[in-house]
JSON list of C-alpha atoms in Angstrom, two decimals:
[
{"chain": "A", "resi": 1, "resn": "UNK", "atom": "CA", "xyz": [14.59, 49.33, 25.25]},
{"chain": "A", "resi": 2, "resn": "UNK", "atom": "CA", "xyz": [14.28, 49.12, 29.11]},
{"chain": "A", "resi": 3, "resn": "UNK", "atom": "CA", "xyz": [15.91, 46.62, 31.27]},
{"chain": "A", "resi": 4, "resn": "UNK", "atom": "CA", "xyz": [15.49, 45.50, 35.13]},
{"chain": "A", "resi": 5, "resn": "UNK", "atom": "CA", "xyz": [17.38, 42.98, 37.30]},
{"chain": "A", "resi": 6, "resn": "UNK", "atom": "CA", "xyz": [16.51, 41.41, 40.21]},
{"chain": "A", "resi": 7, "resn": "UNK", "atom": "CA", "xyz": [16.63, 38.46, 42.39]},
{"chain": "A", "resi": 8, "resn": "UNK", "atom": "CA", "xyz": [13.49, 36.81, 43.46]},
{"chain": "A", "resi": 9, "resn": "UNK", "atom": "CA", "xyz": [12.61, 34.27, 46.49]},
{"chain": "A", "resi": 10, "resn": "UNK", "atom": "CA", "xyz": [9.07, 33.47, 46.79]},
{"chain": "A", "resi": 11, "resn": "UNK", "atom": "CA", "xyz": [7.36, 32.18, 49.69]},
{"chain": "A", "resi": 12, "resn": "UNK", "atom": "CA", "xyz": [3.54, 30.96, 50.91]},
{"chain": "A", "resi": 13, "resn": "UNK", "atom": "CA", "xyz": [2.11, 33.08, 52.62]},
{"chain": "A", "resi": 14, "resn": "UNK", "atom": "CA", "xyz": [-0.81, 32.44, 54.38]},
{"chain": "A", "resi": 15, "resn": "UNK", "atom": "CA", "xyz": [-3.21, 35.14, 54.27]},
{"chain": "A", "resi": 16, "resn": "UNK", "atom": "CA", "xyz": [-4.06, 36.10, 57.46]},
{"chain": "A", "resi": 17, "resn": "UNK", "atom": "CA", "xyz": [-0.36, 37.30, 57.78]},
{"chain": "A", "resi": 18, "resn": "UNK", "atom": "CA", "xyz": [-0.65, 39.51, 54.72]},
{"chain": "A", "resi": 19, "resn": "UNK", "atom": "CA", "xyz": [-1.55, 42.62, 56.25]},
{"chain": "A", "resi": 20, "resn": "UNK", "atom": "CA", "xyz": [0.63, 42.57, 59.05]},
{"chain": "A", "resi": 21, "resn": "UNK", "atom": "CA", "xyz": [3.05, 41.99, 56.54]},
{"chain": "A", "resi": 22, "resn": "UNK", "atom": "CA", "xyz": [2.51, 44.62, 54.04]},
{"chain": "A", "resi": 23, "resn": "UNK", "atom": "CA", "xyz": [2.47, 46.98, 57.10]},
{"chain": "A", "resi": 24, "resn": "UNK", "atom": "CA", "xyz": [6.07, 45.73, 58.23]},
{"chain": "A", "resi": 25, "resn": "UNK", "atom": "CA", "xyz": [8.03, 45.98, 54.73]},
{"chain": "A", "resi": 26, "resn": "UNK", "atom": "CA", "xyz": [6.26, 49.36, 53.34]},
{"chain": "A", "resi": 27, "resn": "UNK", "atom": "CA", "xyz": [8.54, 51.48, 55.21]},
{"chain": "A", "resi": 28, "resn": "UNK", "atom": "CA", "xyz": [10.99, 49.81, 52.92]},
{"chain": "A", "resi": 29, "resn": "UNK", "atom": "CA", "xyz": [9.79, 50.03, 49.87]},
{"chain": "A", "resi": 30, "resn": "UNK", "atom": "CA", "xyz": [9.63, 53.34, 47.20]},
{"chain": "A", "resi": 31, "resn": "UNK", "atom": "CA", "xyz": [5.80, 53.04, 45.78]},
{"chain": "A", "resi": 32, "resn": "UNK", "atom": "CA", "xyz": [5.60, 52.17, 41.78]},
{"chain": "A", "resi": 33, "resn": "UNK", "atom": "CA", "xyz": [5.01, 55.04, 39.63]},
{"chain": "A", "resi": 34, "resn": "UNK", "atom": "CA", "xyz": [1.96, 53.96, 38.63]},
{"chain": "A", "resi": 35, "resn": "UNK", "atom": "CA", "xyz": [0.30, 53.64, 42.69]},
{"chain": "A", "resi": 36, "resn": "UNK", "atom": "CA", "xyz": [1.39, 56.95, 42.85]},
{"chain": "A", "resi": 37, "resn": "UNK", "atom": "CA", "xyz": [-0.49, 58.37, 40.27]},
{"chain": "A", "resi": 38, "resn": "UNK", "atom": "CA", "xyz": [-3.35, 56.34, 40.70]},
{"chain": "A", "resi": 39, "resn": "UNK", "atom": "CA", "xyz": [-3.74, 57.16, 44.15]},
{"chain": "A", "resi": 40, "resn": "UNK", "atom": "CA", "xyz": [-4.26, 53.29, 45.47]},
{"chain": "A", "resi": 41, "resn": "UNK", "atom": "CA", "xyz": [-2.30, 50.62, 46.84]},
{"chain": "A", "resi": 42, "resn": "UNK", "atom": "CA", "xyz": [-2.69, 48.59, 43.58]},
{"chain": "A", "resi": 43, "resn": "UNK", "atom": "CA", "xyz": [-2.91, 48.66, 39.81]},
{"chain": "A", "resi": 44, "resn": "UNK", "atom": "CA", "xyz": [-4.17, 46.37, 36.77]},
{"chain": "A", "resi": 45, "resn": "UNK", "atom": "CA", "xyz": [-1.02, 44.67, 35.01]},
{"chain": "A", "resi": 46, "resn": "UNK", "atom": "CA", "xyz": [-2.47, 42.38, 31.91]},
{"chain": "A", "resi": 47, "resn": "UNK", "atom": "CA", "xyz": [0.02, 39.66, 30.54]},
{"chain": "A", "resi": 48, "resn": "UNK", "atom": "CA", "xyz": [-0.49, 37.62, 27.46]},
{"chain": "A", "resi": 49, "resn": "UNK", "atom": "CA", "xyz": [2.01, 34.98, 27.33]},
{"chain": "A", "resi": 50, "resn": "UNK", "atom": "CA", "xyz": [3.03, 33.07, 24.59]},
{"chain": "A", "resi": 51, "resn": "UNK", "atom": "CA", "xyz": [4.27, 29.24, 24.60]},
{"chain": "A", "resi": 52, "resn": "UNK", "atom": "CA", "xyz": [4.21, 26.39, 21.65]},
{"chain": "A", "resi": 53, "resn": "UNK", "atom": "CA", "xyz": [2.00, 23.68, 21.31]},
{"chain": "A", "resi": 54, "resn": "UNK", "atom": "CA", "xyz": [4.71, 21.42, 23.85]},
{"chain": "A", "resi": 55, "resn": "UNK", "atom": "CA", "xyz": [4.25, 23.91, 26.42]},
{"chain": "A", "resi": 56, "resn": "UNK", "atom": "CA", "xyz": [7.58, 24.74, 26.48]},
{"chain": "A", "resi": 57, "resn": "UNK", "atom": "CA", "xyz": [7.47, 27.44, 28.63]},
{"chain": "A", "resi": 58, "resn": "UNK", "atom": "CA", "xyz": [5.28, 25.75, 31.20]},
{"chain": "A", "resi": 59, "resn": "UNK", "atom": "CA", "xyz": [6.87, 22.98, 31.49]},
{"chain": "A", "resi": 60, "resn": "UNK", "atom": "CA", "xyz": [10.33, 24.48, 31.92]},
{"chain": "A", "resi": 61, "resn": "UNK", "atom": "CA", "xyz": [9.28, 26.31, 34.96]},
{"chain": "A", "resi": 62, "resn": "UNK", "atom": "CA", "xyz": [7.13, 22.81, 36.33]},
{"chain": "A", "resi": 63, "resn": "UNK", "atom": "CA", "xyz": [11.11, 21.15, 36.31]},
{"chain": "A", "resi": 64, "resn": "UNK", "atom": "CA", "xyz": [12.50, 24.07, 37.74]},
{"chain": "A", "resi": 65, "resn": "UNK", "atom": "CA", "xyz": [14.93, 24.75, 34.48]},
{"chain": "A", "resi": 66, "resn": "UNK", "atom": "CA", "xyz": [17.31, 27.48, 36.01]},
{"chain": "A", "resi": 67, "resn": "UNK", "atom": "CA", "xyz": [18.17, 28.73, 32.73]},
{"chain": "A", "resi": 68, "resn": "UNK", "atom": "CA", "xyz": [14.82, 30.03, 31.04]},
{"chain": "A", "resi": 69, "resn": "UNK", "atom": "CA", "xyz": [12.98, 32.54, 29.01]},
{"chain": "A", "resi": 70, "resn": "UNK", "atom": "CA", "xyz": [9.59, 33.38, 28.06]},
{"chain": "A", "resi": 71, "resn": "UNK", "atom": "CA", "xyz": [8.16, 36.22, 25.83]},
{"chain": "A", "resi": 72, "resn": "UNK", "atom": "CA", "xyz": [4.59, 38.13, 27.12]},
{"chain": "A", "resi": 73, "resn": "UNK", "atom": "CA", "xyz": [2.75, 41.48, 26.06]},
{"chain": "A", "resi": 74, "resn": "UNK", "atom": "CA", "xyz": [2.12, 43.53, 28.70]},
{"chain": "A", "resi": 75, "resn": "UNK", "atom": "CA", "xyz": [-0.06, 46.55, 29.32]},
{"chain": "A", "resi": 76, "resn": "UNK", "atom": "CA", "xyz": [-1.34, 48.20, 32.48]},
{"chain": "A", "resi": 77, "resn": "UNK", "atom": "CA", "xyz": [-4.80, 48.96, 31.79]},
{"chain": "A", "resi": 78, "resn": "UNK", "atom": "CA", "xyz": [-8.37, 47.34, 31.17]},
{"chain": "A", "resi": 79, "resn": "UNK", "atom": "CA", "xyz": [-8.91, 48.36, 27.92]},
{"chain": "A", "resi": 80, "resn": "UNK", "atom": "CA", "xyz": [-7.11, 49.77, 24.82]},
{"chain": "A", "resi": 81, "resn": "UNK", "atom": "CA", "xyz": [-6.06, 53.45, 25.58]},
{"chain": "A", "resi": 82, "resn": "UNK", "atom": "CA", "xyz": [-3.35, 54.41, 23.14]},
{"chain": "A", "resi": 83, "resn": "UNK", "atom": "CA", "xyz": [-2.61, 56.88, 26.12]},
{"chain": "A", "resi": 84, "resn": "UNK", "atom": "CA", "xyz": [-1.21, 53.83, 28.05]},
{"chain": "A", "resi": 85, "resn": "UNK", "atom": "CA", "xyz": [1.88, 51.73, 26.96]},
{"chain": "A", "resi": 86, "resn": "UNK", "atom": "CA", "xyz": [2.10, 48.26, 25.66]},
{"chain": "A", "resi": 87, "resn": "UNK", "atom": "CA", "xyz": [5.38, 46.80, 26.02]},
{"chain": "A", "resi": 88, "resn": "UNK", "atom": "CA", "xyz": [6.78, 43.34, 24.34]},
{"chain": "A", "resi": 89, "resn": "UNK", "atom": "CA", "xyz": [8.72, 41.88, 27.64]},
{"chain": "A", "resi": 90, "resn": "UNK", "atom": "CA", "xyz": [11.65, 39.31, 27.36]},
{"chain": "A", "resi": 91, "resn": "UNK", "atom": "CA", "xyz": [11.71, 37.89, 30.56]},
{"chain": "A", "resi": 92, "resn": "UNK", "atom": "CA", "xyz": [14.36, 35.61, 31.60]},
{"chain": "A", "resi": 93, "resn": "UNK", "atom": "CA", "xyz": [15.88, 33.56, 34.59]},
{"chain": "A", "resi": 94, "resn": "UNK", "atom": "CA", "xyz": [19.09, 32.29, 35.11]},
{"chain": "A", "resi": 95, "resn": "UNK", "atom": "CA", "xyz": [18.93, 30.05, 38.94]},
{"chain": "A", "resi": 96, "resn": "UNK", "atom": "CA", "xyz": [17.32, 33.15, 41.36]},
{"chain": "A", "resi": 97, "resn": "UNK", "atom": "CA", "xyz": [18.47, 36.30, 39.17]},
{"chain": "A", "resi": 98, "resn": "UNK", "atom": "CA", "xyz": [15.61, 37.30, 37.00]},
{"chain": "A", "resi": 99, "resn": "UNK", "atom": "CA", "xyz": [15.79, 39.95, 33.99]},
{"chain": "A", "resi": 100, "resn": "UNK", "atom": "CA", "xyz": [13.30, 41.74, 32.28]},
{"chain": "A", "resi": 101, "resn": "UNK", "atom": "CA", "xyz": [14.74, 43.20, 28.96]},
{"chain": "A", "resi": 102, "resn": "UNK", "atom": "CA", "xyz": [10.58, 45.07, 26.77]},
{"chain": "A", "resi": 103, "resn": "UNK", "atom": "CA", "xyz": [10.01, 47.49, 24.07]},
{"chain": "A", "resi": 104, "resn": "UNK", "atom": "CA", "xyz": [7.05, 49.30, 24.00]},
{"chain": "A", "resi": 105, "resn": "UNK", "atom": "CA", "xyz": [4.75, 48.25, 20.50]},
{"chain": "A", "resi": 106, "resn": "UNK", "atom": "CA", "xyz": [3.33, 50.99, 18.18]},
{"chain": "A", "resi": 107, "resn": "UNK", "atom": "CA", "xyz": [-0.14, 51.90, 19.35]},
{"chain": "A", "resi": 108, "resn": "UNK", "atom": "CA", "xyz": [-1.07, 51.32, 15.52]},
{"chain": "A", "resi": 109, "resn": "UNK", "atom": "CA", "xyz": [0.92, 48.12, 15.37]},
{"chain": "A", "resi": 110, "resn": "UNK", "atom": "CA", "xyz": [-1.10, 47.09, 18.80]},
{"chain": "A", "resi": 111, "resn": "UNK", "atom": "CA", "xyz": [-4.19, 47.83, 17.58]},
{"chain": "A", "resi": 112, "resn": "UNK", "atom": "CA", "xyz": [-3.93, 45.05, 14.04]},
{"chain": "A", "resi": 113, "resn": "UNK", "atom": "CA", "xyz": [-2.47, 42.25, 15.86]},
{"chain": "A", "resi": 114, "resn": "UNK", "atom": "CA", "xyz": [-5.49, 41.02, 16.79]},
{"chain": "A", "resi": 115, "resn": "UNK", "atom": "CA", "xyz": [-4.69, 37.90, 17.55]},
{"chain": "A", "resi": 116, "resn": "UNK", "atom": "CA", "xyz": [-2.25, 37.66, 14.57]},
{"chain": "A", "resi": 117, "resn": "UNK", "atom": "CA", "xyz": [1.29, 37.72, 16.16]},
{"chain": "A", "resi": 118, "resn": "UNK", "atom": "CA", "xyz": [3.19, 36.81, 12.67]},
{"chain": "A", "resi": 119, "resn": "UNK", "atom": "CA", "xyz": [7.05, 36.91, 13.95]},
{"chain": "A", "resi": 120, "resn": "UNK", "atom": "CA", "xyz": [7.60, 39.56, 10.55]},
{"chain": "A", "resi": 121, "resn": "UNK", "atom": "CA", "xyz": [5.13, 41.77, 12.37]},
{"chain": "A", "resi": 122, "resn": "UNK", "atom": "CA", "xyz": [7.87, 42.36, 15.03]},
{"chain": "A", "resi": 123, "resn": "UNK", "atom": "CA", "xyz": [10.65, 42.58, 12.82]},
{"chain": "A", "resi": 124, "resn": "UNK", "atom": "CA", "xyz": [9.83, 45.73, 10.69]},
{"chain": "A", "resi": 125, "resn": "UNK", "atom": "CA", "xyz": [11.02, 48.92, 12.66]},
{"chain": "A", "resi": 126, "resn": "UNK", "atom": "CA", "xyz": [11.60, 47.53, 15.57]},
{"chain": "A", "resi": 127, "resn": "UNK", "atom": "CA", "xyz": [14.76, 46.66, 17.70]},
{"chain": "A", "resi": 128, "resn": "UNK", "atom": "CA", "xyz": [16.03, 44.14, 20.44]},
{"chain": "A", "resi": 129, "resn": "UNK", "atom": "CA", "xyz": [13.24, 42.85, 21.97]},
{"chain": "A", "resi": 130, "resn": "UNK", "atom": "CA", "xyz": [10.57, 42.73, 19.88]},
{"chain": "A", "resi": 131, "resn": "UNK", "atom": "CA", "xyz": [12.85, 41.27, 16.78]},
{"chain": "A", "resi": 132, "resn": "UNK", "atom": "CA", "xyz": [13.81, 38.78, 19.23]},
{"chain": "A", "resi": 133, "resn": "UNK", "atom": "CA", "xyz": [10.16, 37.85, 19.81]},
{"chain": "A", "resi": 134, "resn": "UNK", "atom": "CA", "xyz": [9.37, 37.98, 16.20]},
{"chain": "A", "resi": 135, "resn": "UNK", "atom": "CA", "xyz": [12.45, 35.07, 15.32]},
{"chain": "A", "resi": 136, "resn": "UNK", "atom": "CA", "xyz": [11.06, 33.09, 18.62]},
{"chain": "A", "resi": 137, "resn": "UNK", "atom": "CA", "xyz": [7.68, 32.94, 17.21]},
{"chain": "A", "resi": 138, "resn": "UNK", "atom": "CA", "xyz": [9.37, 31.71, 13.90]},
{"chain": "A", "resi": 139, "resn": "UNK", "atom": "CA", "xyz": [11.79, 29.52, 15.64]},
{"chain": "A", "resi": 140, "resn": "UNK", "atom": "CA", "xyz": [9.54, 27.91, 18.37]},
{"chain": "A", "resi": 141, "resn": "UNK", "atom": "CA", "xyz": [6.18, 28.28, 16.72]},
{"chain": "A", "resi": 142, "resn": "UNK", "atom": "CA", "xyz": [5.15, 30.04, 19.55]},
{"chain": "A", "resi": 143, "resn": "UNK", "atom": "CA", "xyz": [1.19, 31.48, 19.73]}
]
């Protein structure tokens, strides 16, 4: 299992600024592992997100609910590669400090969901984060 903290403050932006901007704050920043080896200034990152029929989820972050989580499968390419990493991400927020606890799925496992995220899919072999996922779909009917 990975983890990652960090505290988040968004802002609008318009976009005439944007460039100027990225210019300023690069000289800051370390480049993501995966600009680097794809040799541009940007990558794919594909989310599925899962809520229940109430839009939970949603909702929670409409209100501004400081205390929240939210479950997502996350890969970082266009198409199935079983070369490239699919992770099951926990993310949560509790006021501005945001966590991101994943597991990276089975290529085989990946591959059968289709569609069919049955929470005793995620609890067979797996650990943390995707057993987590698994009860939530149980426990909040999420889809």
């Amino acid at each position: 299992m990975e983890s990652f903290a960090r505290y988040e403050f968004k802002y609008i932006l318009p976009n005439e600024n944007l460039g100027q901007l990225s210019d300023d704050i690069r000289q800051f920043m370390d480049q993501d592992l995966h600009v680097r080896q794809g040799g541009k200034d940007s990558y794919l990152v594909r989310s599925l997100y899962f809520d229940n029929q109430r839009y939970s989820n949603f909702f929670e972050k409409i209100d501004g609910v400081k205390k929240r989580h939210k479950y997502r499968i996350r890969s970082y390419s266009s198409r199935w590669n079983p070369m490239v990493p699919v992770f099951v991400e926990r993310k949560q927020r509790n006021n501005n400090r945001v966590e991101k606890f994943r597991e990276r799925l089975r290529g085989e496992d990946f591959c059968t969901l289709d569609g069919n995220y049955s929470w005793t899919h995620f609890c067979d072999g797996y650990e943390d984060v995707a057993q987590q996922f698994g009860l939530e779909i149980l426990k909040r009917s999420l889809g």
